[in-house]
PDB file of C-alpha atoms in Angstrom:
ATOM      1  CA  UNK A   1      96.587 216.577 -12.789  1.00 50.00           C
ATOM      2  CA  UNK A   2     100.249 215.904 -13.577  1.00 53.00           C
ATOM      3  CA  UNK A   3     102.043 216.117 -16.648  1.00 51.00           C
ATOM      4  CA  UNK A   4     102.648 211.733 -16.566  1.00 50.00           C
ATOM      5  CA  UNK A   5      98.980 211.568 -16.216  1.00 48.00           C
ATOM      6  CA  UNK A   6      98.244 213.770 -18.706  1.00 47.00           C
ATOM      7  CA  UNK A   7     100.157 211.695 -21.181  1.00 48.00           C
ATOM      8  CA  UNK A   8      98.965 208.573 -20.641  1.00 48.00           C
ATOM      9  CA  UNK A   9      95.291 210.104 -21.018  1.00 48.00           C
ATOM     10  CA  UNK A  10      96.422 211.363 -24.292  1.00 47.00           C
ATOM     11  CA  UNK A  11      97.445 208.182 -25.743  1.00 47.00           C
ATOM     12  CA  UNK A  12      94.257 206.431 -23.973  1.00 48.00           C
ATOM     13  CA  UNK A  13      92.084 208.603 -26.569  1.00 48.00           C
ATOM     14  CA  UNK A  14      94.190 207.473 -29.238  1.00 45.00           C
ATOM     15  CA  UNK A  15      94.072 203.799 -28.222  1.00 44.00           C
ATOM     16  CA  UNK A  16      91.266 202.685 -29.709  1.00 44.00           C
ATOM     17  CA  UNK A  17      91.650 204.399 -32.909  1.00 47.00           C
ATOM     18  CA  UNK A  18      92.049 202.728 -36.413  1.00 46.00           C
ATOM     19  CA  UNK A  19      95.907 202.038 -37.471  1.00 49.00           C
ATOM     20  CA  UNK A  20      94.625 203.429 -41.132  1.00 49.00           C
ATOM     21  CA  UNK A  21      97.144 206.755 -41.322  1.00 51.00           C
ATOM     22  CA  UNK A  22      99.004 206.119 -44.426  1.00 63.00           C
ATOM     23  CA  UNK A  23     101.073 209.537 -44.039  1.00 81.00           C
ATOM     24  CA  UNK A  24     104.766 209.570 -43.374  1.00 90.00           C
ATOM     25  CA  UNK A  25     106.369 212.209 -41.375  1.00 94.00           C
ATOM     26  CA  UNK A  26     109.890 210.614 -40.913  1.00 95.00           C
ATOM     27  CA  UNK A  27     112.712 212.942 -41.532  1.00 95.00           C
ATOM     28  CA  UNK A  28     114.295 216.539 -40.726  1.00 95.00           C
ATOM     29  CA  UNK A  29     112.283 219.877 -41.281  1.00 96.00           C
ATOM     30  CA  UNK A  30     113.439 223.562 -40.845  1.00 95.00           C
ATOM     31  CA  UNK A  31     111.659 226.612 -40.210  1.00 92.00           C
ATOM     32  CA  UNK A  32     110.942 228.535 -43.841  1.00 84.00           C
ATOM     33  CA  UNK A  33     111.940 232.084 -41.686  1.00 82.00           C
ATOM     34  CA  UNK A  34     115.151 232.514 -41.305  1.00 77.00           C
ATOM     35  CA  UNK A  35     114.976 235.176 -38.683  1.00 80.00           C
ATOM     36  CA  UNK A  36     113.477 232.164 -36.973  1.00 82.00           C
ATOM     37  CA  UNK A  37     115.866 228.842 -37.578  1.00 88.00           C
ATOM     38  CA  UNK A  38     114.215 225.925 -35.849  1.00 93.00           C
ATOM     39  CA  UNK A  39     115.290 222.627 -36.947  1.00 95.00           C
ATOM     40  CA  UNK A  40     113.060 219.564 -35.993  1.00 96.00           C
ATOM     41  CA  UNK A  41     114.075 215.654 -36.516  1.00 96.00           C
ATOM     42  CA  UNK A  42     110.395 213.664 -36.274  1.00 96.00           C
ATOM     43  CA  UNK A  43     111.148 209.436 -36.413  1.00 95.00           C
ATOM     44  CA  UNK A  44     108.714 207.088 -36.876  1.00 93.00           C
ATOM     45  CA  UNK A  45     107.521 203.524 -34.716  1.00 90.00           C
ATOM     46  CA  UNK A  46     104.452 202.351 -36.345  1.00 87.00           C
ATOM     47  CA  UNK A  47     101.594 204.718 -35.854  1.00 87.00           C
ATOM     48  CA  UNK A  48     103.480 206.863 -32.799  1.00 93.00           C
ATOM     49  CA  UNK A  49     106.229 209.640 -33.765  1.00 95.00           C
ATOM     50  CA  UNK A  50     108.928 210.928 -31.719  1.00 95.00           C
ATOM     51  CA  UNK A  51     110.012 214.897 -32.085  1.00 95.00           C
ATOM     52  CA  UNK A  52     112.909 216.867 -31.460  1.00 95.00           C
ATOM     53  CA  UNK A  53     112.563 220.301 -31.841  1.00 95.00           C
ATOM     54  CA  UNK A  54     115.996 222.333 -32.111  1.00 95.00           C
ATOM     55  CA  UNK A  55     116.791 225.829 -31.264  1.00 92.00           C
ATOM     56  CA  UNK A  56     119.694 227.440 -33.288  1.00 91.00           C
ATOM     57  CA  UNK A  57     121.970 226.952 -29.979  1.00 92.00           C
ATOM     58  CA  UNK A  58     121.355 223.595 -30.808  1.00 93.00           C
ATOM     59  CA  UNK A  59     118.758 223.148 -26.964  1.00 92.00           C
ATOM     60  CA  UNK A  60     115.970 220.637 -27.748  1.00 92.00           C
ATOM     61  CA  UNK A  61     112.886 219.618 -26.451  1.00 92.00           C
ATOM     62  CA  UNK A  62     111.499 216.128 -27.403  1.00 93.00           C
ATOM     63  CA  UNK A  63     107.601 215.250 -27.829  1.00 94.00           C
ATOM     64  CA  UNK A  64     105.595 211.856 -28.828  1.00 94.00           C
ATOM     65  CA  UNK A  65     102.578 212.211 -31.225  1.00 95.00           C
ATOM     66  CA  UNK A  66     100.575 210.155 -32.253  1.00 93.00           C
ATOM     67  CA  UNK A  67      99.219 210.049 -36.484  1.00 91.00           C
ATOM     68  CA  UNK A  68      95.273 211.722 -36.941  1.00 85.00           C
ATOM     69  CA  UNK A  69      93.409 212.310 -39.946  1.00 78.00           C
ATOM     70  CA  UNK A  70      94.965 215.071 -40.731  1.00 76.00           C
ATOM     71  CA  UNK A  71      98.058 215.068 -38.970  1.00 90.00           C
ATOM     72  CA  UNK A  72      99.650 214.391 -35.833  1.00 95.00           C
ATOM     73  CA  UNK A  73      98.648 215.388 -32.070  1.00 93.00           C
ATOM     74  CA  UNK A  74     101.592 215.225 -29.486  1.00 94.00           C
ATOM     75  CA  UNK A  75     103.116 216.350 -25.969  1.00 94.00           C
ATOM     76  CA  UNK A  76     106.146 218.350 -25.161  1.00 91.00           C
ATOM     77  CA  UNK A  77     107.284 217.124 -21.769  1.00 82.00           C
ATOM     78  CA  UNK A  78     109.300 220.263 -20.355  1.00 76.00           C
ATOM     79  CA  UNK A  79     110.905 220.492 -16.612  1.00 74.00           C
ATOM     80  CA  UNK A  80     107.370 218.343 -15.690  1.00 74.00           C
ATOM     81  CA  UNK A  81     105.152 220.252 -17.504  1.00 79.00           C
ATOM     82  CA  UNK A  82     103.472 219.120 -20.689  1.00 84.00           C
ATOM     83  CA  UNK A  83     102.307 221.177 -23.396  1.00 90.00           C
ATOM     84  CA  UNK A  84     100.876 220.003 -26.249  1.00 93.00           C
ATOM     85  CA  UNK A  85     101.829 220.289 -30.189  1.00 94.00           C
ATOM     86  CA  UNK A  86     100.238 219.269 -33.578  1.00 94.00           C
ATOM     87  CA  UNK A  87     101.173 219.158 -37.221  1.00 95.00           C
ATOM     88  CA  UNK A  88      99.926 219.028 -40.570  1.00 95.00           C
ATOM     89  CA  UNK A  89     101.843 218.270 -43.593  1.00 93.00           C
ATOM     90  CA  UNK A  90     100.971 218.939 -46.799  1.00 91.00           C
ATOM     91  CA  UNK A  91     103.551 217.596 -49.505  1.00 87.00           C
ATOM     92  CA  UNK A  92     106.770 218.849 -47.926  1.00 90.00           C
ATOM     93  CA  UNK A  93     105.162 221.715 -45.551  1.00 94.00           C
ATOM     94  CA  UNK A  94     104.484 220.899 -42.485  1.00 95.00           C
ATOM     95  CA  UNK A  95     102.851 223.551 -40.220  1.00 96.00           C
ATOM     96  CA  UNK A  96     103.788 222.798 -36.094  1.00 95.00           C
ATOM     97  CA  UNK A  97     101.499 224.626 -33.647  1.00 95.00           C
ATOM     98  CA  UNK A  98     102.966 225.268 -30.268  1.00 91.00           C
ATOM     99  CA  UNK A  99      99.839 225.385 -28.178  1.00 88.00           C
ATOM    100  CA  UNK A 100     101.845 226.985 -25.114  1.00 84.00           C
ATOM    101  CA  UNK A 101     103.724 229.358 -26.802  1.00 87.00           C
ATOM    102  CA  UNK A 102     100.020 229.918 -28.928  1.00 89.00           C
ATOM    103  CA  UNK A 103     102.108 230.004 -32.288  1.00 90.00           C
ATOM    104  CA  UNK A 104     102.668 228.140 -35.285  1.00 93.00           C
ATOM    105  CA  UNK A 105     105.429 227.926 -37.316  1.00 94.00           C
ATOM    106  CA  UNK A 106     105.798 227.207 -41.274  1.00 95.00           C
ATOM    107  CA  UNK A 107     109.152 224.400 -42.332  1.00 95.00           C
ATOM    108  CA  UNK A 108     109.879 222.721 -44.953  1.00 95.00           C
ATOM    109  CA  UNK A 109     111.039 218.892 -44.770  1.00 95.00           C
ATOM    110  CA  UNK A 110     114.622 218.693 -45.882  1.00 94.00           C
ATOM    111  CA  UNK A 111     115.658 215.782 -45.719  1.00 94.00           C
ATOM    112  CA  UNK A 112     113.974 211.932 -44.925  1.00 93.00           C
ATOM    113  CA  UNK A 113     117.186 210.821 -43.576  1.00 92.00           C
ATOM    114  CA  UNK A 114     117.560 211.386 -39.484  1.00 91.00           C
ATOM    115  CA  UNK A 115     121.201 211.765 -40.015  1.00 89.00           C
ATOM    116  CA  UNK A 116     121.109 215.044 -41.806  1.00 90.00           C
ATOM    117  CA  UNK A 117     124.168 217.841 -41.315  1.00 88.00           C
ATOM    118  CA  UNK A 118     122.346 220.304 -38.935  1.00 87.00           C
ATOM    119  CA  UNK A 119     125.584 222.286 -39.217  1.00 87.00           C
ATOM    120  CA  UNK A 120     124.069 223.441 -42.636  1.00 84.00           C
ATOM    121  CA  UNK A 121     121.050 225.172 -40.657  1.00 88.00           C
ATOM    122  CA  UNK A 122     123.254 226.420 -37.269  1.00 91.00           C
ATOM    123  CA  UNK A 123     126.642 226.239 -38.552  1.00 90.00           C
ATOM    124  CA  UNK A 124     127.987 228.391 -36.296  1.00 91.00           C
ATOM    125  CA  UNK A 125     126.209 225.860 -32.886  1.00 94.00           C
ATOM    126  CA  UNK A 126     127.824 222.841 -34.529  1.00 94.00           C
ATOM    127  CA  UNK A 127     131.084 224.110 -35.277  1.00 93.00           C
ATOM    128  CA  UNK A 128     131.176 225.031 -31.766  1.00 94.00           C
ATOM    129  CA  UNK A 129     130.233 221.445 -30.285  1.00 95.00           C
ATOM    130  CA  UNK A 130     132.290 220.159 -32.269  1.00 95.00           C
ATOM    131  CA  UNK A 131     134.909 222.204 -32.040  1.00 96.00           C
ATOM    132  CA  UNK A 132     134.613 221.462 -27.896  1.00 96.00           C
ATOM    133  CA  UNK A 133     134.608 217.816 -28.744  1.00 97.00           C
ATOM    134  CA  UNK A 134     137.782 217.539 -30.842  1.00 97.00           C
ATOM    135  CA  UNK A 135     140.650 216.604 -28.996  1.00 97.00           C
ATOM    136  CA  UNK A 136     142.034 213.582 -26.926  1.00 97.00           C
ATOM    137  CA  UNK A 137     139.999 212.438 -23.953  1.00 97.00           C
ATOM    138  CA  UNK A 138     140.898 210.151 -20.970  1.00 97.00           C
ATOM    139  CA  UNK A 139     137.979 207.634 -20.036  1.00 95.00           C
ATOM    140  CA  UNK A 140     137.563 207.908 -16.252  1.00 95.00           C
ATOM    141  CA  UNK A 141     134.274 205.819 -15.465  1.00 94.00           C
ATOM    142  CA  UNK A 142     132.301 203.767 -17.397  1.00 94.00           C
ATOM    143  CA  UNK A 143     128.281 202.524 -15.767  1.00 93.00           C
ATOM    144  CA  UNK A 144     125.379 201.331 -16.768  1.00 91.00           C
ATOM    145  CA  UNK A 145     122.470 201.788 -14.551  1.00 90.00           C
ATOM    146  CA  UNK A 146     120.112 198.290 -13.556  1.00 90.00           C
ATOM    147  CA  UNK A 147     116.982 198.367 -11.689  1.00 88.00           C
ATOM    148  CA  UNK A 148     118.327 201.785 -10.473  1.00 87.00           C
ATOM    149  CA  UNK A 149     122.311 200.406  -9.193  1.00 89.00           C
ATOM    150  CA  UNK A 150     124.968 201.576 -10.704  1.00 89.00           C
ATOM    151  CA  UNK A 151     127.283 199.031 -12.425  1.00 92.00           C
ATOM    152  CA  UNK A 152     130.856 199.727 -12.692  1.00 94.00           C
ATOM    153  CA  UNK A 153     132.313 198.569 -16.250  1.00 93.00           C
ATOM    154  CA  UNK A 154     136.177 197.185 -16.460  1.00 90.00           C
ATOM    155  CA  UNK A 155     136.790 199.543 -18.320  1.00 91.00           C
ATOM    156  CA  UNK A 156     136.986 202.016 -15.592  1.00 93.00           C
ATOM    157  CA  UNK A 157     140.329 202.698 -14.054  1.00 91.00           C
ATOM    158  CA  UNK A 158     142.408 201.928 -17.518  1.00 93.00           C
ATOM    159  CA  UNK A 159     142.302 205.081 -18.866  1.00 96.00           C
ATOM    160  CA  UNK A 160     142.239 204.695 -22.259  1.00 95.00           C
ATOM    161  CA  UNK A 161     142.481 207.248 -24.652  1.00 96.00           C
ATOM    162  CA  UNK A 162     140.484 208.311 -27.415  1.00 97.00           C
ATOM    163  CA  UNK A 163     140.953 210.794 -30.076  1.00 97.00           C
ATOM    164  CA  UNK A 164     138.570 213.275 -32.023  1.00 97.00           C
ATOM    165  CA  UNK A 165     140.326 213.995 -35.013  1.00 97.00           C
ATOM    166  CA  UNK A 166     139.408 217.135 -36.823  1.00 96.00           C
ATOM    167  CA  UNK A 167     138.972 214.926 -40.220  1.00 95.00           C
ATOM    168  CA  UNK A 168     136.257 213.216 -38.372  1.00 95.00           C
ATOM    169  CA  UNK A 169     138.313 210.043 -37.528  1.00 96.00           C
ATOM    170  CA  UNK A 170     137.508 208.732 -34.052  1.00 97.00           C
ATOM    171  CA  UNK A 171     140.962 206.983 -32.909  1.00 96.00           C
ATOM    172  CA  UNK A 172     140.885 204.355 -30.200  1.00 95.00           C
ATOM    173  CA  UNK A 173     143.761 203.211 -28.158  1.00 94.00           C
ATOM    174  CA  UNK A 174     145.180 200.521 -28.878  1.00 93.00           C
ATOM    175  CA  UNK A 175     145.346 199.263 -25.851  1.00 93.00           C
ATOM    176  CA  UNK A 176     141.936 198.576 -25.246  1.00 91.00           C
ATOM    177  CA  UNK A 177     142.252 195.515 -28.312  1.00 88.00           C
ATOM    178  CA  UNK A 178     145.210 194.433 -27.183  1.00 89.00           C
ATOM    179  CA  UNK A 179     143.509 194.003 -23.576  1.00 88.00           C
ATOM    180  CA  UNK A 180     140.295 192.572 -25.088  1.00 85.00           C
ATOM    181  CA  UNK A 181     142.652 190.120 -27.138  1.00 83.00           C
ATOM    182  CA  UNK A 182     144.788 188.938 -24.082  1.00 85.00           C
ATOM    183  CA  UNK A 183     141.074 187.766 -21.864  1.00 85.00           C
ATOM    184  CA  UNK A 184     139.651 186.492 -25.340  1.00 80.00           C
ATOM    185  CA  UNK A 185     143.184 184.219 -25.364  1.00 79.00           C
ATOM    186  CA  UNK A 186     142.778 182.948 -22.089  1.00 79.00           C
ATOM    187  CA  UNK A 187     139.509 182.449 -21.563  1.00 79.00           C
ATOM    188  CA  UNK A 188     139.539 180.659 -25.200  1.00 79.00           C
ATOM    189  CA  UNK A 189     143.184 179.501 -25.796  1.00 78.00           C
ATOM    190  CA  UNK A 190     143.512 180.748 -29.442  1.00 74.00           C
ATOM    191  CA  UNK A 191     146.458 179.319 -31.498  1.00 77.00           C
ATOM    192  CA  UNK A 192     149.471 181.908 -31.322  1.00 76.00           C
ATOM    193  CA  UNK A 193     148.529 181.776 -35.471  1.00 74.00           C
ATOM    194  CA  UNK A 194     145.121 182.983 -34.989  1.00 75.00           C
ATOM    195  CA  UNK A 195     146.569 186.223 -32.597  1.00 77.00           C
ATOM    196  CA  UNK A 196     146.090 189.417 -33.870  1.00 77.00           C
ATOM    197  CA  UNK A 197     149.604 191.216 -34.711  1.00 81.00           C
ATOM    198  CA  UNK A 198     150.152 194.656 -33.482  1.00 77.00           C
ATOM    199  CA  UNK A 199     149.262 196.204 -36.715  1.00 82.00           C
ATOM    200  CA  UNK A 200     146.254 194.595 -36.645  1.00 84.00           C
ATOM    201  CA  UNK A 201     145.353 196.743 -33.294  1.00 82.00           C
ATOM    202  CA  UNK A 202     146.482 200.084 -34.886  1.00 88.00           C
ATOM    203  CA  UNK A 203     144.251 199.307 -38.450  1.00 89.00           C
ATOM    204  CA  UNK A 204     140.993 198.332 -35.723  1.00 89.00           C
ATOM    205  CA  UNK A 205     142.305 201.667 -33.483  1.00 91.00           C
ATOM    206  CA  UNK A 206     141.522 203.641 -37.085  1.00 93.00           C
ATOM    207  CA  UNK A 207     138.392 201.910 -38.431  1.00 94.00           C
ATOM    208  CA  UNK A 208     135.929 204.420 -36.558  1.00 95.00           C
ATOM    209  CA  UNK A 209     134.327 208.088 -37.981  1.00 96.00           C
ATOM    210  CA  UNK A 210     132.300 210.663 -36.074  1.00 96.00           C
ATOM    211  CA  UNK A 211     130.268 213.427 -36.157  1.00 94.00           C
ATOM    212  CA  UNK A 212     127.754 215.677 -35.149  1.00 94.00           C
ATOM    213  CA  UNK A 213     124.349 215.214 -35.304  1.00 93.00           C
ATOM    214  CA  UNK A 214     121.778 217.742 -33.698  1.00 92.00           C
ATOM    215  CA  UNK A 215     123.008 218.279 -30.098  1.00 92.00           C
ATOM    216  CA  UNK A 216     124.388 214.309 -30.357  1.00 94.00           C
ATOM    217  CA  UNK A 217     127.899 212.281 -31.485  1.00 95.00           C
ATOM    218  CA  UNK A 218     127.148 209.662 -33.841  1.00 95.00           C
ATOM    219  CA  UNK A 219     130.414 207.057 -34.164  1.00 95.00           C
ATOM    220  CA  UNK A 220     130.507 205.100 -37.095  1.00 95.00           C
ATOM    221  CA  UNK A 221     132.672 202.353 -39.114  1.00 94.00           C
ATOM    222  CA  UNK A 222     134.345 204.584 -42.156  1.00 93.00           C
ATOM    223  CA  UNK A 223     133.619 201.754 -44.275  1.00 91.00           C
ATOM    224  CA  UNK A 224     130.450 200.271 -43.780  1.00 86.00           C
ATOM    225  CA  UNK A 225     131.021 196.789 -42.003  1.00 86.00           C
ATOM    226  CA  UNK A 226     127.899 194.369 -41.910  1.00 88.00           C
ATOM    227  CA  UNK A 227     126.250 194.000 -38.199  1.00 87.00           C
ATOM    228  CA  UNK A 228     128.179 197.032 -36.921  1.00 88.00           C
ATOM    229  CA  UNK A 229     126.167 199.823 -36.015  1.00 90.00           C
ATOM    230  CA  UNK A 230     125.715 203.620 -35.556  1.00 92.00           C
ATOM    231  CA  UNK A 231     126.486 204.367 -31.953  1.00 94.00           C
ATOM    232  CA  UNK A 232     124.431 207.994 -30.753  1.00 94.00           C
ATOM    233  CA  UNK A 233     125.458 209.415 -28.257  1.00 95.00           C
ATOM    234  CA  UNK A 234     124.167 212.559 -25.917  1.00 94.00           C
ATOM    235  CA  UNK A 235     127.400 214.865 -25.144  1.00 95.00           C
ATOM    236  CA  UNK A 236     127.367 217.358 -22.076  1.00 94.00           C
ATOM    237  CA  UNK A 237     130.445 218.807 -19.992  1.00 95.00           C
ATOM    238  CA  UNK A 238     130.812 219.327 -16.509  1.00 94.00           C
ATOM    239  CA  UNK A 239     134.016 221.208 -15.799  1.00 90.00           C
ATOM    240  CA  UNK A 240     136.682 219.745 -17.752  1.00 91.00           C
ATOM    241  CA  UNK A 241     134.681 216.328 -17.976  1.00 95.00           C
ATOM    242  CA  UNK A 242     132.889 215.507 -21.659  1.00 97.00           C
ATOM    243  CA  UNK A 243     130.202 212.854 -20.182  1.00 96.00           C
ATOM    244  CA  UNK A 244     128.763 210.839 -23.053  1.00 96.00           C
ATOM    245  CA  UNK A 245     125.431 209.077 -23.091  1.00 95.00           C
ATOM    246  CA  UNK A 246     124.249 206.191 -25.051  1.00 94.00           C
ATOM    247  CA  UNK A 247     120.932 206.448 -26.910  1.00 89.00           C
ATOM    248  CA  UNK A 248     118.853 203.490 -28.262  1.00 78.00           C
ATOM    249  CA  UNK A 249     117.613 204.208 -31.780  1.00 64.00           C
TER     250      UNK A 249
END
């Protein structure tokens, strides 16, 4: 039996159970050993959760549980191979068994907010990443994937620039607004009053933060703006390349 069978059968057992699990797991937890640091980040969509379990070189493996009576009941899907894991919580303590590696761990919930500074548990991982991060980078190809082509975005071939500041700034290039401006104007015909002046595109170059979250970049307005979301990304380097992946949350 494969591992994608296996899954489904798991959630088939579930399927017919009662929604009537009141308990909320949602947030970050980290292993109460500190000879063993594991940090893992547990979200919640209705009565299925999705895990992240980090090691302290910030590596992850993700599973989806599902809530039981007295916990949750899940699958790690690792290099096509499932293996399962559970958890109970009591108050703050939540106790994971990892059937395969026939273990169970002891961690404490932390935080309830999925955007909590891992660099406070593996400091030394995150200052790494993000020390490999910070810098100016060159975009060289931009896709999206549909029904399995890839799509080429307009944005390839410009090579704009963006810059990871050390203060956690993100700056764009200015460029970019200016180029976004000049096809809203023609396909639109905005009044020359209504045009954006060039200090307009260097404040909207300098309105975006960043940081590091888990093994992911999170980009963010520095002050809040209504409508305008967190954008996750997955980072990974190939060479000299940073390749950055969106994530849907």
């Amino acid at each position: 039996m494969n591992s994608k069978t296996l899954i489904l059968l798991f959630f088939l057992c579930f399927a017919l159970q009662p929604d009537s699990f009141s308990q909320n797991f949602q947030g970050i937890y980290q292993t109460t050993d500190p000879e063993n640091p594991l940090v893992l980040s547990v979200s919640e969509q209705g009565e299925l959760l999705m895990g992240k379990l980090f090691q302290s070189d910030l590596s992850s493996k993700e599973f989806v549980a599902r809530k039981a009576k007295s916990g949750f009941a899940g699958v790690f899907e690792v290099e096509g191979e499932s293996e399962e894991v559970h958890g109970i919580l009591d108050k703050k303590l939540l106790t994971l068994t990892l059937k395969a590696e026939n273990r169970s761990v002891e961690m404490e919930r932390v935080s309830k907010d999925l955007n909590y500074d891992f660099s406070k548990v593996f400091g030394e991982a995150t200052n790494a990443l993000r020390d490999k991060i910070t810098g100016v980078w060159i975009l060289k190809e931009q896709y999206k994937t549909e029904n399995g082509e890839k799509v080429i975005s307009e944005l390839t071939g410009k090579d704009y620039m963006t810059a990871f500041n050390p203060d956690g700034k993100q700056v764009a290039d200015v460029r970019g607004f200016r180029d976004a401006e000049n096809k809203a104007n023609k396909e639109l015909n905005i009044p020359q009053h209504l045009r954006p002046k060039a200090s307009d595109f260097f404040e909207m170059s300098q309105m975006m933060s960043w940081k590091i979250v888990g093994n992911n970049i999170h980009v963010f307005p520095t002050q809040a703006i209504p409508g305008v979301p967190t954008l996750i990304r997955s980072v990974e380097f190939e060479n000299e390349k940073m390749i950055l992946k969106s994530i849907e949350h």
